[in-house]
Amino acid sequence: MSETTDLILHATARQLAAWVRSGEHTSVEVTEAFLDRIDEVDSTVNAFISTNREAALAAARRVDERVAAGEELGPLAGVPIAVKDLLCWNESPTTAGSRILEGWVPPYDATIVQRLLDAGLVIIGKTNLDEFAMGSTGENSAYGATRNPWDSSRIPGGSGSGSAAALAAFEAPLTIGTDTGGSIRQPAALTGTVGVKPTYGGTSRFGVIAMASSLDQPGPCARNVGDAALLHEVICGHDPADSTSLDAPVPAVVEAAELADVAGMRIGIVRELSGEGFSADVRQRFEESVELLKAAGAEVVEVSCPNFGYALGAYYLIMPAEVSSNLSRYDAMRYGLRVGDDGSNGVEQVMRASRAAGFGDEVKRRIILGTYALSSGYYDAYYGSAQKVRTLVQRDFEAAFAECDVLVSPVTTTTAYPLGEKVDDPVAMYAGDLATIPSNLAGIPAGSVPCGLGASDGLPVGFHIMAPAMADDRVYRVGAALEKALEARWGMPLLAMIHDSDAAQEARA
Amino acid sequence: MALTKDDVARLAALARIDLTDTELEHLAPQIDLILESVASVTEAAGDDVPATSHPIPLSNVFRADEARPSFPAEAMLAGAPAVEDDKFRVPRILDEE
């Protein structure tokens, strides 16, 4: 690898955009560097389901022409980006990680994809994910498991496995994820990258293949807080094509990330999300981070959210219920896989055979669970009770935010575990999302920022920041302050240590 | 009450998914375990707690009732599993008898 290529691959998105604007490097040069990197490493990482070199280079050339013409460009113009393969893009197949949609090319672009293109970002490909975004490990994709770039025998987290792993493997400087119960934040934590779930309704879900509509929210994934903020401002904002889209101004997240100052802020530690259930490695890095924020001038208080203990259960009733409803559209009639249509079978038999052949185990498990939760006789007990818990969780957040500006916790219960470890134990796998789920039930913004490496295993740990609805800027302000304090201590970003064992050793101490 | 293999077969039929015997045997205890682990939810809230279906209050969204161009038929048919005479071709809906 040449020195220039190495410089490009490791640069921030902000820096890449500045180079493209100044003409120091062209967008074509930058885009080619990342496409070549994907060719070089993705057979191991498997972060991508598809790439589109032709469309990417055409988009990059258009940006370079605009630079040459002296046009004013947006803050991320010319920067490559990869998009979770759950978002429709008319230039490439959109599979949702499922066999049932293999090769399907959407007739339209998702609003987010359209906004990326309008802002001059260069889409290089579609990232791997757990099928229909169902899973916490990246192992449920019909296109093979994604591997963690820190240790390829381990999971990168899910469902946005590819979006996080692509960043950590330097295959893309920016990616888009979606978060239903933690699918942006959990893989960010396990790969040492940054991921933010905006306020529900802050980003459009139009053209995002639905899993659980009242919980799903797309958001930015990046290698540092500032880049995530720049991407946040590109993709957020009202969309008339999505009836749940918020018609309100986008919070000034770039300004907040640049401020990177917590002096005078009140930070609440959620008692129920900081002790039992979290590994010693995770707790240690979390506690150190809280101390750093305190040293930077924040006031730290402990708050209690007594109903969070029910959140996981409520989520695993509401989510599958919405899944069973949303996935009924895969009926083999208008698009997707069709099996058994040999003239001897009627429509129902074809549907049953097609869905059996097209869906993987985790998807079938959740559809059956959702069908049960919504069935007559159990609806009130399960689905109805879960919706009441949602009210209780929202009330807990309201009470907690009356006492502080943001809430913090670890993101995951452990660091990345070996592939295959929890495949046959769904309850254990689901429990890993303990800390991320409450914010999806309440629709509030939340993000994960890297806060160090586990002392015993040298794997990344994430720090979780939650803010009131429409106060996404606070997530960035605290995240950037912590990032600044930690990088000053380490002398480099966490991700720079990925293949430098001496630096990693020091960071673990 | 434990969920039996027959119960799961019935749910699979409602969800229009053929499951093999092995899948039914595998799924029944797993779903049972999941339901057991979420059972506490049923005791969390009393009758005085209203249910929330959505994280933000929803209001109906209207747009002007104006004709707008739609996708061309060929774009919509391009992803179809079977097409005949510019229409989606589907398996027979009614039984022969």
Coordinates of C-alpha atoms in Angstrom, one line a residue:
Chain A
M1 CA 0.0 0.0 0.0
S2 CA 1.4 3.4 -1.0
E3 CA 1.8 6.1 1.7
T4 CA -0.9 8.2 0.0
T5 CA -3.4 5.4 0.0
D6 CA -2.6 4.7 3.6
L7 CA -3.2 8.4 4.4
I8 CA -6.5 8.4 2.5
L9 CA -7.8 5.2 4.2
H10 CA -7.0 6.5 7.7
A11 CA -8.2 10.1 7.2
T12 CA -11.4 11.5 8.8
A13 CA -14.3 12.1 6.5
R14 CA -13.9 15.8 7.2
Q15 CA -10.3 15.7 6.1
L16 CA -11.2 13.7 2.9
A17 CA -13.9 16.3 2.0
A18 CA -11.4 19.1 2.5
W19 CA -8.8 17.4 0.2
V20 CA -11.5 16.9 -2.5
R21 CA -12.5 20.6 -2.2
S22 CA -8.9 21.8 -2.4
G23 CA -8.0 19.5 -5.2
E24 CA -5.2 17.9 -3.1
H25 CA -6.9 14.5 -3.8
T26 CA -9.7 13.9 -6.2
S27 CA -12.9 12.1 -5.2
V28 CA -12.1 9.4 -7.8
E29 CA -8.7 8.8 -6.2
V30 CA -10.3 8.6 -2.7
T31 CA -13.1 6.3 -3.9
E32 CA -10.7 4.0 -5.7
A33 CA -8.6 3.7 -2.5
F34 CA -11.6 2.4 -0.6
L35 CA -12.9 0.1 -3.4
D36 CA -9.4 -1.4 -3.6
R37 CA -9.2 -1.8 0.1
I38 CA -12.6 -3.7 0.0
D39 CA -11.2 -6.0 -2.7
E40 CA -8.1 -6.6 -0.5
V41 CA -9.7 -7.4 2.9
D42 CA -13.4 -8.1 2.5
S43 CA -13.0 -11.8 1.8
T44 CA -12.1 -12.0 5.5
V45 CA -14.3 -9.3 7.0
N46 CA -17.4 -9.9 4.8
A47 CA -18.7 -6.4 5.6
F48 CA -20.2 -6.0 2.2
I49 CA -23.0 -7.8 0.4
S50 CA -22.4 -5.8 -2.8
T51 CA -20.3 -3.0 -4.1
N52 CA -20.9 -0.9 -7.2
R53 CA -17.6 0.4 -8.6
E54 CA -19.2 1.8 -11.7
A55 CA -21.9 3.9 -10.0
A56 CA -19.4 5.0 -7.3
L57 CA -16.7 6.2 -9.8
A58 CA -19.4 8.0 -11.9
A59 CA -20.6 9.8 -8.8
A60 CA -17.0 10.7 -7.8
R61 CA -16.2 12.0 -11.3
R62 CA -19.3 14.3 -11.1
V63 CA -18.0 15.7 -7.8
D64 CA -14.6 16.3 -9.3
E65 CA -16.2 18.1 -12.2
R66 CA -18.0 20.4 -9.8
V67 CA -14.8 21.1 -8.0
A68 CA -13.1 21.9 -11.3
A69 CA -16.0 24.2 -12.2
G70 CA -15.5 26.1 -8.9
E71 CA -18.9 25.1 -7.4
E72 CA -19.6 25.4 -3.7
L73 CA -19.9 21.9 -2.3
G74 CA -21.5 20.5 0.9
P75 CA -19.3 19.5 3.9
L76 CA -19.1 15.8 2.9
A77 CA -19.1 16.0 -0.9
G78 CA -16.8 13.5 -2.6
V79 CA -16.5 11.3 0.5
P80 CA -17.3 7.6 0.0
I81 CA -20.0 6.0 2.1
A82 CA -21.4 2.5 2.5
V83 CA -25.1 1.9 3.2
K84 CA -26.7 -0.9 5.2
D85 CA -28.3 -3.3 2.8
L86 CA -31.7 -2.5 4.3
L87 CA -32.0 0.8 2.5
C88 CA -33.3 0.9 -1.1
W89 CA -30.9 2.1 -3.7
N90 CA -32.0 2.0 -7.3
E91 CA -28.4 1.4 -8.6
S92 CA -27.9 -1.9 -6.7
P93 CA -29.6 -5.0 -5.4
T94 CA -31.2 -4.6 -1.9
T95 CA -31.4 -7.9 -0.1
A96 CA -32.0 -7.0 3.6
G97 CA -29.5 -9.9 4.2
S98 CA -32.2 -12.3 3.1
R99 CA -32.4 -15.0 0.5
I100 CA -36.0 -13.9 -0.1
L101 CA -34.9 -10.7 -1.7
E102 CA -31.7 -11.9 -3.4
G103 CA -31.0 -9.9 -6.5
W104 CA -34.0 -7.6 -6.1
V105 CA -33.3 -4.0 -7.4
P106 CA -35.7 -1.5 -5.9
P107 CA -37.5 0.8 -8.3
Y108 CA -36.7 3.9 -6.2
D109 CA -34.2 5.3 -3.7
A110 CA -34.8 5.6 0.1
T111 CA -35.0 9.3 1.2
I112 CA -31.7 8.9 3.1
V113 CA -30.0 7.5 -0.1
Q114 CA -31.4 10.4 -2.1
R115 CA -30.0 12.9 0.5
L116 CA -26.6 11.3 0.4
L117 CA -26.5 11.6 -3.3
D118 CA -27.8 15.1 -3.3
A119 CA -25.0 16.1 -0.8
G120 CA -22.4 14.7 -3.1
L121 CA -21.5 11.6 -1.1
V122 CA -20.3 8.6 -3.1
I123 CA -22.1 5.4 -2.3
I124 CA -19.6 2.5 -2.8
G125 CA -21.7 -0.4 -1.7
K126 CA -24.2 -2.1 0.6
T127 CA -23.2 -3.5 3.9
N128 CA -23.9 -6.9 5.5
L129 CA -26.5 -7.3 8.2
D130 CA -28.5 -9.9 10.2
E131 CA -31.4 -10.9 8.0
F132 CA -34.0 -8.1 8.0
A133 CA -32.0 -6.5 10.8
M134 CA -32.8 -9.4 13.3
G135 CA -29.9 -10.3 15.4
S136 CA -27.1 -9.1 17.7
T137 CA -24.2 -10.9 16.2
G138 CA -24.0 -10.5 12.4
E139 CA -24.3 -14.2 12.0
N140 CA -27.9 -14.3 10.7
S141 CA -27.1 -13.0 7.2
A142 CA -27.9 -15.3 4.3
Y143 CA -24.7 -13.9 2.8
G144 CA -22.4 -15.3 5.5
A145 CA -21.4 -13.9 8.9
T146 CA -19.5 -10.6 9.2
R147 CA -16.2 -10.8 11.2
N148 CA -14.8 -8.4 13.8
P149 CA -11.7 -6.6 12.3
W150 CA -10.2 -6.6 15.9
D151 CA -10.3 -10.4 16.0
S152 CA -11.8 -12.3 13.0
S153 CA -12.9 -15.2 15.2
R154 CA -15.3 -12.9 17.0
I155 CA -18.7 -11.3 16.2
P156 CA -18.7 -7.6 15.2
G157 CA -22.2 -7.2 16.8
G158 CA -25.4 -6.8 14.9
S159 CA -27.6 -6.2 13.2
G160 CA -25.4 -3.5 11.6
S161 CA -22.4 -5.8 11.5
G162 CA -21.2 -4.7 8.1
S163 CA -21.7 -1.0 8.7
A164 CA -19.5 -1.2 11.8
A165 CA -16.9 -3.7 10.5
A166 CA -16.4 -1.7 7.3
L167 CA -15.4 1.3 9.4
A168 CA -13.1 -0.7 11.6
A169 CA -11.5 -2.4 8.6
F170 CA -10.9 0.9 6.9
E171 CA -13.1 -0.1 4.0
A172 CA -15.3 3.0 4.3
P173 CA -14.9 6.3 6.2
L174 CA -18.7 6.6 6.8
T175 CA -21.6 4.2 6.8
I176 CA -25.4 4.2 7.5
G177 CA -27.0 1.8 10.0
T178 CA -30.4 1.3 11.4
D179 CA -31.3 0.8 15.1
T180 CA -34.4 -1.1 16.3
G181 CA -33.0 -2.3 19.6
G182 CA -29.4 -1.3 19.4
S183 CA -28.3 -2.3 15.9
I184 CA -26.2 0.9 15.4
R185 CA -24.8 1.3 18.9
Q186 CA -24.1 -2.4 19.8
P187 CA -21.8 -3.1 16.8
A188 CA -20.2 0.4 17.2
A189 CA -19.3 -0.6 20.7
L190 CA -17.9 -4.0 19.7
T191 CA -15.8 -2.6 16.9
G192 CA -14.5 0.6 18.5
T193 CA -16.4 2.9 16.2
V194 CA -19.1 5.6 16.7
G195 CA -22.8 5.1 16.1
V196 CA -25.8 7.3 16.8
K197 CA -29.5 6.5 16.8
P198 CA -31.3 9.8 16.3
T199 CA -34.6 10.8 17.9
Y200 CA -37.4 8.6 16.5
G201 CA -38.7 10.5 13.5
G202 CA -35.5 12.5 13.1
T203 CA -34.5 10.4 10.1
S204 CA -36.8 9.2 7.4
R205 CA -37.8 5.6 7.2
F206 CA -39.1 5.9 3.6
G207 CA -37.3 3.2 1.6
V208 CA -35.9 1.5 4.6
I209 CA -37.1 -2.1 4.7
A210 CA -39.3 -2.3 7.8
M211 CA -38.6 -4.6 10.7
A212 CA -40.5 -3.1 13.6
S213 CA -41.9 0.3 12.5
S214 CA -42.4 1.9 15.9
L215 CA -38.8 1.2 16.9
D216 CA -36.7 1.3 13.7
Q217 CA -34.5 4.4 13.1
P218 CA -31.6 4.9 10.7
G219 CA -28.6 6.8 11.7
P220 CA -24.9 7.7 11.1
C221 CA -21.9 5.4 11.8
A222 CA -18.4 6.9 11.7
R223 CA -14.9 6.5 13.1
N224 CA -15.2 9.7 15.2
V225 CA -17.9 11.9 16.8
G226 CA -17.3 14.9 14.5
D227 CA -17.8 12.8 11.3
A228 CA -20.9 11.2 12.7
A229 CA -22.3 14.7 13.4
L230 CA -21.6 15.9 9.8
L231 CA -23.4 12.8 8.5
H232 CA -26.3 13.3 10.9
E233 CA -27.0 16.7 9.5
V234 CA -26.9 15.4 6.0
I235 CA -29.5 12.6 6.6
C236 CA -31.8 14.1 9.2
G237 CA -34.8 16.4 8.7
H238 CA -38.4 16.2 7.8
D239 CA -39.6 13.9 5.0
P240 CA -43.2 14.3 3.7
A241 CA -43.0 10.7 2.3
D242 CA -42.8 9.3 5.9
S243 CA -45.8 10.0 8.0
T244 CA -43.8 9.5 11.2
S245 CA -41.1 12.0 10.3
L246 CA -40.7 14.9 12.7
D247 CA -41.4 18.3 11.2
A248 CA -38.9 20.1 13.5
P249 CA -35.5 21.7 13.0
V250 CA -32.5 19.3 13.2
P251 CA -30.6 19.9 16.4
A252 CA -27.2 21.6 15.8
V253 CA -25.1 18.5 16.3
V254 CA -22.0 19.6 14.4
E255 CA -21.7 22.7 16.6
A256 CA -22.2 20.5 19.7
A257 CA -19.5 18.1 18.6
E258 CA -17.1 21.0 17.9
L259 CA -17.9 22.4 21.4
A260 CA -16.9 19.1 23.0
D261 CA -17.3 20.6 26.5
V262 CA -19.3 19.1 29.4
A263 CA -18.5 21.9 31.9
G264 CA -21.7 22.5 33.9
M265 CA -23.6 19.6 32.4
R266 CA -25.5 17.2 34.7
I267 CA -24.8 13.5 33.8
G268 CA -26.9 10.8 35.2
I269 CA -25.7 7.2 35.7
V270 CA -28.6 4.8 35.4
R271 CA -28.4 2.6 38.5
E272 CA -30.1 -0.3 36.7
L273 CA -27.7 -0.2 33.8
S274 CA -24.3 0.0 35.4
G275 CA -23.7 -2.9 37.8
E276 CA -25.1 -6.4 37.6
G277 CA -25.1 -8.1 34.3
F278 CA -22.0 -6.3 32.9
S279 CA -18.6 -7.8 32.7
A280 CA -15.7 -6.5 34.8
D281 CA -13.9 -5.2 31.6
V282 CA -17.0 -3.2 30.5
R283 CA -17.6 -1.8 34.0
Q284 CA -14.0 -0.7 34.5
R285 CA -13.9 1.3 31.2
F286 CA -17.3 2.8 31.9
E287 CA -16.3 4.0 35.4
E288 CA -13.0 5.5 34.1
S289 CA -15.0 7.4 31.5
V290 CA -17.4 8.8 34.0
E291 CA -14.3 10.0 36.1
L292 CA -12.9 11.7 32.9
L293 CA -16.2 13.5 32.4
K294 CA -16.3 14.6 36.0
A295 CA -12.7 15.9 35.6
A296 CA -13.9 17.8 32.5
G297 CA -16.4 19.7 34.7
A298 CA -19.6 17.6 34.5
E299 CA -21.7 17.0 37.6
V300 CA -22.4 13.3 38.0
V301 CA -25.5 12.1 39.7
E302 CA -27.1 8.6 40.1
V303 CA -30.6 8.1 38.9
S304 CA -33.0 5.2 39.1
C305 CA -35.2 3.9 36.3
P306 CA -37.1 1.1 38.1
N307 CA -39.1 -0.1 35.1
F308 CA -36.0 -0.7 32.9
G309 CA -36.0 -4.3 34.2
Y310 CA -39.2 -4.9 32.1
A311 CA -37.9 -3.2 29.0
L312 CA -36.2 -6.2 27.5
G313 CA -39.3 -8.3 27.9
A314 CA -41.6 -5.7 26.4
Y315 CA -39.2 -5.2 23.5
Y316 CA -39.2 -9.0 22.7
L317 CA -43.0 -8.9 22.5
I318 CA -43.5 -5.6 20.6
M319 CA -40.7 -6.2 18.1
P320 CA -41.7 -9.7 16.9
A321 CA -45.4 -8.6 16.8
E322 CA -44.5 -5.8 14.4
V323 CA -42.1 -8.2 12.6
S324 CA -44.8 -10.7 12.0
S325 CA -47.0 -8.0 10.5
N326 CA -44.3 -6.2 8.4
L327 CA -42.9 -9.4 6.9
S328 CA -46.3 -10.6 5.7
R329 CA -45.5 -8.6 2.6
Y330 CA -43.0 -11.3 1.5
D331 CA -45.7 -13.5 0.0
A332 CA -43.9 -14.4 -3.3
M333 CA -46.5 -12.6 -5.4
R334 CA -45.1 -9.3 -6.6
Y335 CA -41.4 -9.5 -5.8
G336 CA -38.9 -11.7 -4.1
L337 CA -38.3 -15.4 -4.2
R338 CA -41.1 -17.8 -5.4
V339 CA -40.8 -21.5 -4.8
G340 CA -43.2 -24.4 -5.8
D341 CA -45.0 -22.6 -8.6
D342 CA -45.2 -25.6 -10.9
G343 CA -48.9 -25.4 -11.7
S344 CA -49.9 -28.0 -9.2
N345 CA -49.8 -25.7 -6.1
G346 CA -52.3 -23.1 -5.1
V347 CA -51.4 -19.6 -3.9
E348 CA -51.2 -20.5 -0.2
Q349 CA -49.0 -23.5 -0.8
V350 CA -46.6 -21.3 -2.9
M351 CA -46.6 -18.6 -0.2
R352 CA -45.8 -21.2 2.6
A353 CA -43.0 -22.9 0.5
S354 CA -41.5 -19.6 -0.6
R355 CA -41.4 -18.1 3.0
A356 CA -40.0 -21.4 4.3
A357 CA -37.2 -21.3 1.7
G358 CA -36.5 -17.6 1.8
F359 CA -36.4 -16.8 5.5
G360 CA -33.6 -17.9 7.9
D361 CA -34.0 -19.4 11.4
E362 CA -34.0 -16.2 13.4
V363 CA -36.6 -14.5 11.2
K364 CA -38.9 -17.6 11.4
R365 CA -38.5 -17.6 15.2
R366 CA -39.5 -14.0 15.5
I367 CA -42.5 -14.3 13.1
I368 CA -43.8 -17.3 15.1
L369 CA -43.3 -15.5 18.4
G370 CA -45.0 -12.4 17.0
T371 CA -47.9 -14.4 15.7
Y372 CA -48.3 -15.9 19.1
A373 CA -48.2 -12.5 20.9
L374 CA -50.8 -11.1 18.6
S375 CA -53.1 -14.1 18.6
S376 CA -56.6 -14.0 20.0
G377 CA -56.6 -14.8 23.8
Y378 CA -53.0 -13.7 24.3
Y379 CA -53.1 -10.2 22.7
D380 CA -54.0 -8.3 25.9
A381 CA -51.7 -10.3 28.2
Y382 CA -48.6 -10.1 26.0
Y383 CA -48.8 -7.3 23.4
G384 CA -51.1 -5.1 25.6
S385 CA -48.9 -5.4 28.7
A386 CA -45.8 -4.7 26.7
Q387 CA -47.3 -1.4 25.4
K388 CA -48.1 -0.4 29.0
V389 CA -44.4 -1.1 29.9
R390 CA -43.5 1.2 27.1
T391 CA -45.4 4.0 29.0
L392 CA -43.6 3.1 32.2
V393 CA -40.2 3.2 30.5
Q394 CA -41.1 6.6 29.0
R395 CA -42.1 7.9 32.5
D396 CA -38.8 6.6 33.9
F397 CA -36.9 8.6 31.3
E398 CA -39.0 11.7 31.9
A399 CA -38.3 11.6 35.6
A400 CA -34.6 10.9 35.1
F401 CA -34.2 13.8 32.6
A402 CA -35.8 16.1 35.2
E403 CA -32.6 15.5 37.2
C404 CA -29.9 15.6 34.5
D405 CA -29.1 16.6 30.9
V406 CA -28.0 13.2 29.7
L407 CA -28.0 9.6 30.9
V408 CA -25.0 7.3 30.5
S409 CA -24.4 3.5 30.8
P410 CA -22.2 0.9 29.1
V411 CA -23.5 -0.1 25.7
T412 CA -23.1 -3.9 25.8
T413 CA -22.9 -6.4 28.7
T414 CA -19.6 -7.9 27.4
T415 CA -17.0 -7.3 24.7
A416 CA -17.2 -9.2 21.4
Y417 CA -17.6 -12.9 21.9
P418 CA -16.6 -15.8 19.6
L419 CA -18.7 -16.5 16.5
G420 CA -21.2 -19.3 17.2
E421 CA -21.2 -18.9 21.0
K422 CA -24.9 -17.9 21.4
V423 CA -26.4 -19.1 18.1
D424 CA -28.6 -21.7 19.9
D425 CA -29.3 -19.6 23.0
P426 CA -31.6 -16.7 21.8
V427 CA -32.4 -15.6 25.4
A428 CA -28.7 -15.1 26.2
M429 CA -28.2 -13.3 22.9
Y430 CA -31.2 -11.0 23.5
A431 CA -30.0 -10.1 27.0
G432 CA -26.9 -8.5 25.4
D433 CA -29.2 -5.6 24.3
L434 CA -30.2 -4.8 27.9
A435 CA -28.9 -1.2 27.9
T436 CA -29.8 -0.2 24.3
I437 CA -33.5 -1.2 24.2
P438 CA -35.1 1.3 26.6
S439 CA -34.2 4.3 24.3
N440 CA -35.9 2.6 21.4
L441 CA -39.1 2.0 23.4
A442 CA -39.1 5.7 24.3
G443 CA -37.8 7.0 20.9
I444 CA -35.0 9.1 22.5
P445 CA -31.6 9.7 20.8
A446 CA -28.6 7.7 22.0
G447 CA -25.1 7.0 20.8
S448 CA -22.0 4.8 21.4
V449 CA -18.5 6.2 21.6
P450 CA -15.4 4.0 22.1
C451 CA -14.0 4.2 25.6
G452 CA -11.1 1.8 25.7
L453 CA -10.1 -1.8 25.4
G454 CA -11.0 -4.6 27.8
A455 CA -8.2 -5.2 30.3
S456 CA -8.5 -9.0 29.9
D457 CA -9.1 -9.4 26.2
G458 CA -8.0 -6.2 24.5
L459 CA -11.4 -5.8 22.7
P460 CA -13.3 -2.5 22.4
V461 CA -15.8 -1.2 24.9
G462 CA -18.5 1.4 24.1
F463 CA -19.8 4.2 26.3
H464 CA -23.6 4.9 26.0
I465 CA -25.1 8.4 26.0
M466 CA -28.8 9.0 26.0
A467 CA -30.6 12.4 25.7
P468 CA -34.2 13.6 25.7
A469 CA -36.1 13.5 22.5
M470 CA -34.9 16.2 20.0
A471 CA -31.8 16.9 22.1
D472 CA -29.5 14.8 19.9
D473 CA -26.9 17.6 20.2
R474 CA -26.3 16.6 23.8
V475 CA -25.3 13.1 22.7
Y476 CA -22.6 14.6 20.4
R477 CA -21.5 17.2 23.0
V478 CA -20.8 14.6 25.7
G479 CA -19.5 12.0 23.1
A480 CA -17.0 14.5 21.7
A481 CA -15.8 15.6 25.1
L482 CA -15.2 12.0 26.2
E483 CA -13.4 11.3 22.8
K484 CA -11.2 14.3 23.3
A485 CA -10.3 13.4 26.9
L486 CA -9.5 9.7 26.0
E487 CA -7.6 10.5 22.8
A488 CA -5.4 12.9 24.8
R489 CA -4.7 10.1 27.2
W490 CA -4.0 7.5 24.5
G491 CA -2.2 9.9 22.1
M492 CA -4.3 8.6 19.2
P493 CA -7.8 7.4 18.3
L494 CA -8.7 4.0 19.6
L495 CA -9.1 2.6 16.1
A496 CA -5.5 3.5 15.3
M497 CA -4.5 0.8 17.8
I498 CA -6.3 -2.0 15.9
H499 CA -3.1 -3.6 14.5
D500 CA -0.6 -1.9 16.8
S501 CA -0.3 -4.3 19.7
D502 CA 2.1 -2.1 21.7
A503 CA -0.3 0.8 21.7
A504 CA -3.2 -1.5 22.5
Q505 CA -1.3 -3.0 25.4
E506 CA -0.8 0.5 26.8
A507 CA -4.5 1.4 26.4
R508 CA -5.5 -1.8 28.2
A509 CA -3.4 -1.0 31.2
Chain B
M1 CA -48.5 -24.1 29.9
A2 CA -45.8 -25.3 27.7
L3 CA -46.0 -24.6 24.0
T4 CA -46.2 -27.9 22.0
K5 CA -45.0 -28.8 18.6
D6 CA -48.6 -28.8 17.4
D7 CA -49.1 -25.3 18.7
V8 CA -46.1 -24.0 16.8
A9 CA -47.3 -25.9 13.7
R10 CA -50.6 -24.0 14.0
L11 CA -48.8 -20.6 14.4
A12 CA -46.6 -21.4 11.4
A13 CA -49.7 -22.1 9.3
L14 CA -51.2 -18.8 10.4
A15 CA -48.0 -17.1 9.4
R16 CA -47.9 -18.9 6.1
I17 CA -44.5 -20.7 6.7
D18 CA -43.9 -24.4 6.1
L19 CA -41.8 -25.7 8.9
T20 CA -40.2 -29.2 8.9
D21 CA -40.6 -31.5 11.8
T22 CA -37.1 -30.8 13.0
E23 CA -37.8 -27.1 12.9
L24 CA -41.0 -27.5 14.9
E25 CA -39.1 -29.6 17.5
H26 CA -36.4 -27.1 17.8
L27 CA -38.6 -24.0 17.9
A28 CA -41.3 -25.1 20.4
P29 CA -38.9 -25.2 23.5
Q30 CA -37.1 -22.0 22.3
I31 CA -40.3 -20.0 22.0
D32 CA -41.4 -21.4 25.3
L33 CA -38.2 -20.3 27.0
I34 CA -38.5 -16.8 25.4
L35 CA -42.1 -16.5 26.6
E36 CA -41.1 -17.6 30.1
S37 CA -38.3 -15.0 30.2
V38 CA -40.7 -12.2 29.2
A39 CA -43.5 -13.3 31.4
S40 CA -42.8 -10.6 34.1
V41 CA -44.0 -8.0 31.6
T42 CA -47.6 -9.1 32.2
E43 CA -47.3 -8.1 35.9
A44 CA -45.5 -4.8 35.4
A45 CA -48.4 -2.4 34.9
G46 CA -51.8 -2.1 36.4
D47 CA -55.1 -1.1 34.8
D48 CA -54.4 2.6 35.4
V49 CA -51.4 2.7 33.1
P50 CA -52.3 3.6 29.5
A51 CA -50.7 1.7 26.6
T52 CA -48.3 3.5 24.3
S53 CA -48.1 2.2 20.8
H54 CA -45.6 4.7 19.4
P55 CA -42.7 6.8 20.8
I56 CA -44.0 10.1 19.5
P57 CA -47.6 11.2 19.3
L58 CA -49.0 10.4 15.9
S59 CA -51.3 12.6 13.9
N60 CA -52.9 11.9 10.6
V61 CA -51.0 13.2 7.6
F62 CA -52.9 14.7 4.7
R63 CA -51.7 15.8 1.3
A64 CA -53.5 17.5 -1.6
D65 CA -55.7 15.1 -3.6
E66 CA -53.8 15.7 -6.8
A67 CA -53.0 13.2 -9.5
R68 CA -49.2 12.6 -9.7
P69 CA -47.1 10.4 -12.0
S70 CA -46.7 6.9 -10.7
F71 CA -43.9 4.4 -11.3
P72 CA -44.0 2.9 -14.9
A73 CA -45.6 -0.5 -14.9
E74 CA -42.4 -2.1 -16.3
A75 CA -40.4 -0.9 -13.3
M76 CA -42.8 -2.5 -10.9
L77 CA -42.9 -5.7 -12.9
A78 CA -39.1 -5.9 -13.2
G79 CA -38.8 -7.5 -9.8
A80 CA -41.8 -9.8 -10.1
P81 CA -41.2 -13.6 -9.8
A82 CA -43.6 -14.2 -12.8
V83 CA -45.1 -11.9 -15.4
E84 CA -47.7 -12.5 -18.1
D85 CA -49.3 -9.9 -20.5
D86 CA -47.8 -7.0 -18.5
K87 CA -49.3 -8.2 -15.3
F88 CA -48.2 -10.1 -12.2
R89 CA -48.8 -13.8 -12.8
V90 CA -49.9 -15.5 -9.6
P91 CA -50.6 -19.2 -8.8
R92 CA -54.3 -20.2 -8.8
I93 CA -56.2 -18.7 -5.9
L94 CA -59.2 -21.0 -5.9
D95 CA -59.2 -24.8 -5.5
E96 CA -60.3 -26.8 -8.5
E97 CA -63.5 -28.0 -6.8

